[in-house]
Short mmCIF file of N, CA and C in Angstrom, two decimals:
data_model
loop_
_atom_site.label_atom_id
_atom_site.label_comp_id
_atom_site.label_asym_id
_atom_site.label_seq_id
_atom_site.Cartn_x
_atom_site.Cartn_y
_atom_site.Cartn_z
N MET A 228 20.83 29.71 -15.29
CA MET A 228 20.56 28.54 -15.64
C MET A 228 20.38 28.38 -17.09
N LYS A 229 20.90 27.42 -17.69
CA LYS A 229 20.90 27.13 -19.14
C LYS A 229 19.43 26.72 -19.72
N ASP A 230 19.08 25.60 -19.02
CA ASP A 230 17.92 25.00 -19.47
C ASP A 230 17.25 24.16 -18.35
N ASN A 231 16.23 23.42 -18.70
CA ASN A 231 15.48 22.57 -17.68
C ASN A 231 16.49 21.80 -16.92
N ASN A 232 17.42 21.13 -17.67
CA ASN A 232 18.25 20.17 -17.11
C ASN A 232 19.19 20.71 -16.05
N ASP A 233 19.32 22.09 -15.93
CA ASP A 233 20.04 22.75 -14.90
C ASP A 233 19.19 23.18 -13.63
N MET A 234 17.95 22.64 -13.56
CA MET A 234 17.00 22.99 -12.50
C MET A 234 16.73 21.75 -11.60
N PRO A 235 17.03 21.94 -10.48
CA PRO A 235 16.76 20.69 -9.71
C PRO A 235 15.30 20.22 -9.52
N GLY A 236 14.42 21.32 -9.50
CA GLY A 236 12.96 20.95 -9.46
C GLY A 236 12.56 20.21 -10.73
N HIS A 237 13.02 20.48 -11.88
CA HIS A 237 12.64 19.92 -13.24
C HIS A 237 13.33 18.48 -13.14
N LEU A 238 14.53 18.32 -12.69
CA LEU A 238 14.98 17.01 -12.73
C LEU A 238 14.39 16.04 -11.54
N ALA A 239 13.96 16.59 -10.31
CA ALA A 239 13.25 15.87 -9.50
C ALA A 239 11.92 15.21 -10.01
N ARG A 240 11.23 16.24 -10.70
CA ARG A 240 10.02 15.90 -11.37
C ARG A 240 10.13 14.73 -12.40
N ARG A 241 11.15 14.86 -13.07
CA ARG A 241 11.61 13.84 -14.11
C ARG A 241 11.81 12.63 -13.42
N PHE A 242 12.65 12.66 -12.52
CA PHE A 242 12.94 11.34 -11.69
C PHE A 242 11.80 10.69 -11.14
N GLN A 243 10.82 11.55 -10.49
CA GLN A 243 9.54 10.97 -9.93
C GLN A 243 8.74 10.35 -11.12
N GLN A 244 8.61 10.88 -12.13
CA GLN A 244 7.84 10.39 -13.32
C GLN A 244 8.44 8.99 -13.49
N ILE A 245 9.76 8.96 -13.78
CA ILE A 245 10.43 7.66 -14.00
C ILE A 245 10.18 6.69 -13.01
N ALA A 246 10.41 7.12 -11.81
CA ALA A 246 10.21 6.17 -10.44
C ALA A 246 8.81 5.61 -10.40
N VAL A 247 7.84 6.43 -10.83
CA VAL A 247 6.48 6.01 -10.67
C VAL A 247 6.17 4.91 -11.89
N ALA A 248 6.71 5.36 -13.16
CA ALA A 248 6.50 4.36 -14.24
C ALA A 248 7.22 2.94 -14.08
N VAL A 249 8.46 2.95 -13.39
CA VAL A 249 9.12 1.83 -13.26
C VAL A 249 8.42 1.07 -12.14
N PHE A 250 8.09 1.61 -10.97
CA PHE A 250 7.41 0.80 -9.82
C PHE A 250 6.04 0.28 -10.39
N LEU A 251 5.19 1.00 -11.32
CA LEU A 251 4.11 0.39 -11.73
C LEU A 251 4.28 -0.67 -12.73
N ALA A 252 5.18 -0.62 -13.55
CA ALA A 252 5.66 -1.52 -14.55
C ALA A 252 6.03 -2.95 -13.88
N GLU A 253 6.96 -2.83 -12.85
CA GLU A 253 7.49 -4.03 -12.21
C GLU A 253 6.35 -4.64 -11.42
N VAL A 254 5.57 -3.72 -10.71
CA VAL A 254 4.22 -4.39 -9.87
C VAL A 254 3.38 -5.02 -10.63
N GLU A 255 3.07 -4.37 -11.91
CA GLU A 255 2.14 -4.79 -12.76
C GLU A 255 2.62 -6.38 -13.25
N ASP A 256 3.76 -6.29 -13.82
CA ASP A 256 4.49 -7.59 -14.26
C ASP A 256 4.41 -8.71 -13.17
N ALA A 257 4.47 -8.34 -12.05
CA ALA A 257 4.44 -9.37 -10.84
C ALA A 257 2.93 -9.71 -10.56
N GLY A 258 1.96 -8.96 -11.28
CA GLY A 258 0.51 -9.47 -11.11
C GLY A 258 -0.19 -8.72 -10.00
N PHE A 259 0.41 -7.54 -9.51
CA PHE A 259 -0.39 -6.68 -8.54
C PHE A 259 -0.85 -5.29 -9.06
N ASP A 260 -1.80 -4.81 -8.50
CA ASP A 260 -2.34 -3.46 -8.88
C ASP A 260 -2.28 -2.58 -7.67
N LEU A 261 -1.23 -1.92 -7.47
CA LEU A 261 -0.83 -1.04 -6.32
C LEU A 261 0.07 0.05 -6.76
N THR A 262 -0.21 1.23 -6.33
CA THR A 262 0.47 2.40 -6.72
C THR A 262 1.67 2.40 -5.65
N PRO A 263 2.57 3.45 -6.01
CA PRO A 263 3.64 3.56 -4.88
C PRO A 263 3.09 4.10 -3.66
N VAL A 264 1.97 4.98 -3.65
CA VAL A 264 1.50 5.59 -2.58
C VAL A 264 0.74 4.54 -1.72
N GLN A 265 -0.11 3.73 -2.52
CA GLN A 265 -0.69 2.59 -1.72
C GLN A 265 0.22 1.75 -1.10
N TYR A 266 1.25 1.50 -1.75
CA TYR A 266 2.27 0.55 -1.09
C TYR A 266 2.89 1.07 0.05
N ALA A 267 3.33 2.37 0.01
CA ALA A 267 3.86 2.94 1.11
C ALA A 267 2.90 3.15 2.28
N ALA A 268 1.49 3.30 2.05
CA ALA A 268 0.58 3.49 3.07
C ALA A 268 0.44 1.83 3.75
N LEU A 269 0.42 1.02 2.80
CA LEU A 269 -0.02 -0.38 3.35
C LEU A 269 1.37 -0.97 4.22
N ALA A 270 2.58 -0.55 3.76
CA ALA A 270 3.76 -0.93 4.56
C ALA A 270 3.77 -0.24 5.83
N THR A 271 3.34 0.99 5.93
CA THR A 271 3.24 1.87 7.12
C THR A 271 2.16 1.38 8.16
N ILE A 272 1.10 1.12 7.62
CA ILE A 272 0.08 0.45 8.34
C ILE A 272 0.48 -0.81 8.90
N LYS A 273 1.13 -1.77 8.29
CA LYS A 273 1.61 -2.91 8.91
C LYS A 273 2.69 -2.76 9.82
N ALA A 274 3.47 -1.63 9.70
CA ALA A 274 4.50 -1.36 10.76
C ALA A 274 4.10 -0.67 11.94
N ASN A 275 2.83 0.05 11.73
CA ASN A 275 2.23 0.81 13.03
C ASN A 275 0.71 0.32 13.07
N PRO A 276 0.51 -0.70 13.51
CA PRO A 276 -0.87 -1.21 13.56
C PRO A 276 -1.79 -0.33 14.43
N GLY A 277 -2.87 0.04 14.08
CA GLY A 277 -3.83 0.92 14.82
C GLY A 277 -3.79 2.47 14.69
N LEU A 278 -2.77 2.71 13.71
CA LEU A 278 -2.58 4.35 13.55
C LEU A 278 -3.64 4.89 12.93
N ASP A 279 -4.03 6.18 13.08
CA ASP A 279 -5.06 6.75 12.20
C ASP A 279 -4.57 7.43 11.10
N GLN A 280 -5.52 7.75 10.27
CA GLN A 280 -4.96 8.41 8.89
C GLN A 280 -4.28 9.60 8.89
N VAL A 281 -4.48 10.58 9.82
CA VAL A 281 -3.79 11.76 9.95
C VAL A 281 -2.22 11.34 10.15
N THR A 282 -1.95 10.46 11.13
CA THR A 282 -0.72 10.05 11.47
C THR A 282 -0.04 9.30 10.27
N LEU A 283 -0.84 8.49 9.65
CA LEU A 283 -0.38 7.73 8.42
C LEU A 283 0.06 8.80 7.39
N ALA A 284 -0.78 9.83 7.06
CA ALA A 284 -0.44 10.88 6.22
C ALA A 284 0.93 11.40 6.58
N GLY A 285 1.25 11.79 7.79
CA GLY A 285 2.41 12.36 8.09
C GLY A 285 3.62 11.47 7.95
N LEU A 286 3.31 10.22 8.47
CA LEU A 286 4.55 9.31 8.12
C LEU A 286 4.99 9.07 6.72
N ILE A 287 4.06 9.06 5.71
CA ILE A 287 4.44 8.75 4.45
C ILE A 287 4.53 10.22 3.54
N ALA A 288 4.35 11.30 4.43
CA ALA A 288 4.57 12.71 3.61
C ALA A 288 3.59 12.84 2.62
N TYR A 289 2.23 12.48 2.97
CA TYR A 289 1.08 12.62 1.97
C TYR A 289 0.13 13.60 2.42
N ASP A 290 -0.64 14.21 1.65
CA ASP A 290 -1.64 15.36 1.90
C ASP A 290 -2.73 14.77 2.83
N ARG A 291 -2.92 15.01 4.12
CA ARG A 291 -3.92 14.74 4.81
C ARG A 291 -5.24 14.51 4.46
N THR A 292 -5.67 15.44 3.43
CA THR A 292 -7.13 15.42 2.93
C THR A 292 -7.31 14.43 1.82
N THR A 293 -6.24 14.05 1.01
CA THR A 293 -6.32 13.02 -0.08
C THR A 293 -5.93 11.66 0.31
N ILE A 294 -5.38 11.62 1.76
CA ILE A 294 -4.93 10.19 2.09
C ILE A 294 -6.30 9.25 2.20
N THR A 295 -7.36 9.74 2.50
CA THR A 295 -8.77 9.14 2.62
C THR A 295 -8.92 8.25 1.34
N GLY A 296 -8.75 8.84 0.16
CA GLY A 296 -8.82 8.15 -1.06
C GLY A 296 -7.84 6.90 -1.18
N VAL A 297 -6.69 7.08 -0.74
CA VAL A 297 -5.71 5.91 -0.78
C VAL A 297 -6.13 4.90 0.11
N ILE A 298 -6.59 5.20 1.40
CA ILE A 298 -7.23 4.14 2.17
C ILE A 298 -8.30 3.53 1.84
N ASP A 299 -9.28 4.32 1.22
CA ASP A 299 -10.43 3.72 0.60
C ASP A 299 -10.08 2.62 -0.45
N ARG A 300 -9.17 3.00 -1.20
CA ARG A 300 -8.64 1.84 -2.30
C ARG A 300 -8.09 0.81 -1.70
N LEU A 301 -7.39 0.90 -0.62
CA LEU A 301 -6.79 -0.29 0.20
C LEU A 301 -7.76 -1.16 0.67
N VAL A 302 -8.97 -0.47 1.22
CA VAL A 302 -10.01 -1.13 1.88
C VAL A 302 -10.85 -1.91 1.00
N GLN A 303 -11.01 -1.21 -0.25
CA GLN A 303 -11.82 -1.88 -1.49
C GLN A 303 -11.06 -3.10 -1.88
N LYS A 304 -9.72 -3.02 -1.92
CA LYS A 304 -8.95 -4.22 -2.35
C LYS A 304 -8.75 -5.15 -1.42
N GLY A 305 -9.27 -5.01 -0.14
CA GLY A 305 -9.25 -6.02 1.02
C GLY A 305 -7.95 -6.16 1.66
N LEU A 306 -7.04 -5.08 1.33
CA LEU A 306 -5.69 -5.17 1.85
C LEU A 306 -5.74 -4.31 3.40
N ALA A 307 -6.64 -3.55 3.67
CA ALA A 307 -6.48 -2.77 5.00
C ALA A 307 -8.01 -2.69 5.43
N GLU A 308 -8.17 -2.42 6.59
CA GLU A 308 -9.64 -2.10 7.21
C GLU A 308 -9.43 -0.99 8.14
N ARG A 309 -10.59 -0.32 8.32
CA ARG A 309 -10.76 0.70 9.27
C ARG A 309 -11.59 0.23 10.36
N ARG A 310 -11.22 0.62 11.60
CA ARG A 310 -12.03 0.14 12.87
C ARG A 310 -12.10 1.56 13.73
N ALA A 311 -13.24 1.65 14.47
CA ALA A 311 -13.53 2.72 15.23
C ALA A 311 -12.44 2.71 16.25
N SER A 312 -11.82 4.10 16.49
CA SER A 312 -10.81 4.30 17.38
C SER A 312 -11.29 3.98 18.78
N SER A 313 -10.55 3.47 19.55
CA SER A 313 -10.91 3.28 21.06
C SER A 313 -10.57 4.50 21.80
N ARG A 314 -9.69 5.49 21.33
CA ARG A 314 -9.28 6.82 21.84
C ARG A 314 -10.06 8.01 21.42
N ASP A 315 -10.49 7.80 20.13
CA ASP A 315 -11.15 9.13 19.63
C ASP A 315 -12.27 8.67 18.82
N ARG A 316 -13.51 9.02 19.07
CA ARG A 316 -14.79 8.68 18.28
C ARG A 316 -14.71 9.24 17.03
N ARG A 317 -14.04 10.36 16.71
CA ARG A 317 -13.94 10.80 15.39
C ARG A 317 -13.00 10.15 14.52
N ALA A 318 -12.25 9.40 15.08
CA ALA A 318 -11.24 8.72 14.16
C ALA A 318 -11.28 7.19 13.92
N HIS A 319 -10.46 6.65 13.05
CA HIS A 319 -10.57 5.39 12.71
C HIS A 319 -9.18 4.89 12.81
N GLU A 320 -8.95 3.76 13.39
CA GLU A 320 -7.72 3.02 13.49
C GLU A 320 -7.49 2.15 12.14
N LEU A 321 -6.41 2.12 11.65
CA LEU A 321 -6.12 1.43 10.59
C LEU A 321 -5.57 -0.12 10.82
N GLU A 322 -5.79 -0.98 10.08
CA GLU A 322 -5.22 -2.36 10.26
C GLU A 322 -4.98 -2.97 8.99
N ILE A 323 -3.96 -3.76 8.85
CA ILE A 323 -3.57 -4.38 7.58
C ILE A 323 -4.28 -5.79 7.79
N THR A 324 -4.85 -6.38 6.57
CA THR A 324 -5.61 -7.52 6.59
C THR A 324 -4.54 -8.78 6.34
N ASP A 325 -5.19 -9.91 6.63
CA ASP A 325 -4.23 -11.02 6.18
C ASP A 325 -3.74 -10.96 4.63
N GLU A 326 -4.71 -10.54 3.79
CA GLU A 326 -4.57 -10.48 2.27
C GLU A 326 -3.58 -9.32 2.16
N GLY A 327 -3.54 -8.22 2.97
CA GLY A 327 -2.62 -7.13 2.88
C GLY A 327 -1.27 -7.65 3.26
N ARG A 328 -1.11 -8.45 4.29
CA ARG A 328 0.23 -9.02 4.61
C ARG A 328 0.81 -9.99 3.50
N ARG A 329 -0.07 -10.83 2.94
CA ARG A 329 0.36 -11.71 1.79
C ARG A 329 0.79 -10.83 0.73
N THR A 330 0.05 -9.73 0.34
CA THR A 330 0.37 -8.96 -0.81
C THR A 330 1.64 -8.27 -0.61
N LEU A 331 1.93 -7.71 0.59
CA LEU A 331 3.23 -6.99 0.94
C LEU A 331 4.44 -8.17 0.75
N ARG A 332 4.16 -9.43 1.17
CA ARG A 332 5.21 -10.35 1.24
C ARG A 332 5.60 -10.72 -0.34
N LYS A 333 4.43 -10.89 -1.07
CA LYS A 333 4.67 -11.30 -2.65
C LYS A 333 5.06 -10.08 -3.41
N ILE A 334 4.89 -8.93 -3.07
CA ILE A 334 5.18 -7.79 -3.97
C ILE A 334 6.60 -7.28 -3.73
N THR A 335 7.17 -7.63 -2.58
CA THR A 335 8.38 -7.08 -2.32
C THR A 335 9.56 -7.44 -3.27
N PRO A 336 9.56 -8.43 -3.93
CA PRO A 336 10.65 -8.58 -4.95
C PRO A 336 10.50 -7.61 -6.19
N ALA A 337 9.24 -7.39 -6.54
CA ALA A 337 8.97 -6.46 -7.43
C ALA A 337 9.34 -4.85 -7.12
N VAL A 338 9.07 -4.55 -5.96
CA VAL A 338 9.43 -3.25 -5.35
C VAL A 338 10.77 -3.08 -5.28
N GLU A 339 11.57 -4.15 -4.85
CA GLU A 339 12.99 -4.15 -4.79
C GLU A 339 13.66 -3.92 -6.18
N SER A 340 13.11 -4.64 -7.19
CA SER A 340 13.44 -4.70 -8.46
C SER A 340 13.39 -3.27 -9.01
N ALA A 341 12.39 -2.56 -8.85
CA ALA A 341 11.99 -1.38 -9.38
C ALA A 341 13.22 -0.21 -8.56
N GLN A 342 13.44 -0.40 -7.38
CA GLN A 342 14.52 0.52 -6.88
C GLN A 342 15.78 0.22 -7.50
N ARG A 343 16.15 -1.20 -7.73
CA ARG A 343 17.35 -1.23 -8.45
C ARG A 343 17.47 -0.65 -9.77
N ILE A 344 16.39 -0.69 -10.51
CA ILE A 344 16.28 -0.15 -11.94
C ILE A 344 16.40 1.37 -11.92
N LEU A 345 15.99 1.97 -10.84
CA LEU A 345 16.08 3.41 -10.75
C LEU A 345 17.66 3.82 -10.64
N LEU A 346 18.33 2.97 -9.98
CA LEU A 346 19.72 3.36 -9.88
C LEU A 346 20.52 2.53 -10.69
N ARG A 347 20.03 2.01 -11.86
CA ARG A 347 20.97 1.20 -12.66
C ARG A 347 22.04 1.84 -13.58
N GLY A 348 21.91 3.14 -13.72
CA GLY A 348 22.83 3.86 -14.45
C GLY A 348 23.93 4.31 -13.55
N LEU A 349 24.06 4.05 -12.32
CA LEU A 349 24.99 4.57 -11.34
C LEU A 349 25.89 3.42 -10.70
N SER A 350 27.02 3.67 -10.42
CA SER A 350 27.83 2.71 -9.71
C SER A 350 27.26 2.50 -8.44
N ALA A 351 27.65 1.52 -7.50
CA ALA A 351 27.12 1.40 -6.09
C ALA A 351 27.51 2.68 -5.31
N LYS A 352 28.66 3.12 -5.42
CA LYS A 352 29.00 4.44 -4.66
C LYS A 352 28.12 5.62 -5.15
N GLU A 353 27.93 5.69 -6.33
CA GLU A 353 27.25 6.71 -6.85
C GLU A 353 25.64 6.76 -6.44
N GLY A 354 25.25 5.43 -6.42
CA GLY A 354 23.89 5.21 -5.89
C GLY A 354 23.74 5.60 -4.39
N GLU A 355 24.72 5.07 -3.50
CA GLU A 355 24.88 5.55 -2.26
C GLU A 355 24.85 7.04 -2.04
N ASP A 356 25.65 7.76 -2.85
CA ASP A 356 25.71 9.28 -2.92
C ASP A 356 24.50 9.89 -3.25
N LEU A 357 23.74 9.42 -4.10
CA LEU A 357 22.59 9.98 -4.69
C LEU A 357 21.49 9.77 -3.55
N MET A 358 21.39 8.65 -2.91
CA MET A 358 20.39 8.49 -1.71
C MET A 358 20.73 9.41 -0.64
N ARG A 359 22.05 9.58 -0.26
CA ARG A 359 22.50 10.46 0.71
C ARG A 359 22.21 11.94 0.34
N LEU A 360 22.39 12.31 -0.76
CA LEU A 360 22.24 13.70 -1.25
C LEU A 360 20.53 14.09 -1.32
N LEU A 361 19.76 13.12 -1.78
CA LEU A 361 18.32 13.22 -1.85
C LEU A 361 17.91 13.43 -0.33
N ARG A 362 18.31 12.37 0.51
CA ARG A 362 17.84 12.46 2.00
C ARG A 362 18.18 13.90 2.73
N LYS A 363 19.40 14.40 2.29
CA LYS A 363 19.83 15.68 2.74
C LYS A 363 19.15 16.83 2.16
N ALA A 364 18.82 16.83 0.84
CA ALA A 364 17.96 17.94 0.29
C ALA A 364 16.44 17.88 0.85
N ILE A 365 15.98 16.66 0.90
CA ILE A 365 14.67 16.55 1.45
C ILE A 365 14.50 17.01 2.71
N ALA A 366 15.50 16.65 3.74
CA ALA A 366 15.38 17.18 5.12
C ALA A 366 15.53 18.52 5.26
N ALA A 367 16.29 19.09 4.39
CA ALA A 367 16.41 20.60 4.41
C ALA A 367 15.13 21.33 3.75
N GLY A 368 14.39 20.63 2.96
CA GLY A 368 13.20 21.41 2.47
C GLY A 368 11.93 20.83 2.98
N ASN A 369 11.99 19.84 3.96
CA ASN A 369 10.73 19.19 4.34
C ASN A 369 9.66 20.21 4.96
N ASP A 370 10.03 21.23 5.65
CA ASP A 370 9.10 22.23 6.24
C ASP A 370 8.57 23.12 5.17
N LEU A 371 8.97 23.07 3.91
CA LEU A 371 8.36 23.70 2.85
C LEU A 371 7.43 23.00 2.07
N SER A 372 7.32 21.72 2.34
CA SER A 372 6.31 20.95 1.67
C SER A 372 4.83 21.22 2.13
N ARG A 373 3.87 20.93 1.31
CA ARG A 373 2.54 20.93 1.67
C ARG A 373 2.21 19.82 2.39
N ALA A 374 3.06 18.78 2.51
CA ALA A 374 2.73 17.43 3.21
C ALA A 374 4.06 17.05 3.78
N PRO A 375 4.54 17.71 4.80
CA PRO A 375 5.84 17.42 5.33
C PRO A 375 5.80 15.94 5.99
N LEU A 376 6.99 15.45 5.97
CA LEU A 376 7.27 14.13 6.67
C LEU A 376 7.10 14.32 8.07
N ARG A 377 6.42 13.52 8.86
CA ARG A 377 6.62 13.53 10.20
C ARG A 377 6.93 12.13 10.86
N GLU A 378 8.11 12.08 11.41
CA GLU A 378 8.67 10.89 11.77
C GLU A 378 7.93 10.42 13.09
N THR A 379 7.34 11.19 13.86
CA THR A 379 6.62 10.71 15.10
C THR A 379 5.10 11.15 15.02
N PRO A 380 4.26 10.40 15.55
CA PRO A 380 2.77 10.64 15.43
C PRO A 380 2.55 11.99 15.69
N VAL A 381 1.50 12.62 14.93
CA VAL A 381 1.13 14.03 14.88
C VAL A 381 0.27 14.22 16.40
#
């Protein structure tokens, strides 16, 4: 390899840095204070009412031990709430609040804009190819991650 720009890990890290910066800028410009992980968690809670935090972590490929902090911030912002689980006394079920639903509805244009900005240097076909190749590379390495994606409840 010649330099960092020949290393997929370096390029993935740089793209992640750019993705987070663009997301935060677009969301802030729209008047919201939400990180990409908080957004992913909130959208997943909305799509899976009553899920527990371990399942949430698996569905968004986030570390099980640090998901608590993400949920804490969503609860503090009034976007989600924890309820005692009817199935497991040790677990909490997560629910989106009305404010969380409103936030998701209002923030969607900013999130979509951020995604378009990330692909702005590419043609439509190149953007589709990049997404396909990212999905393929991620699927091939998912089991190597400290926080693998789990598409079904744990």
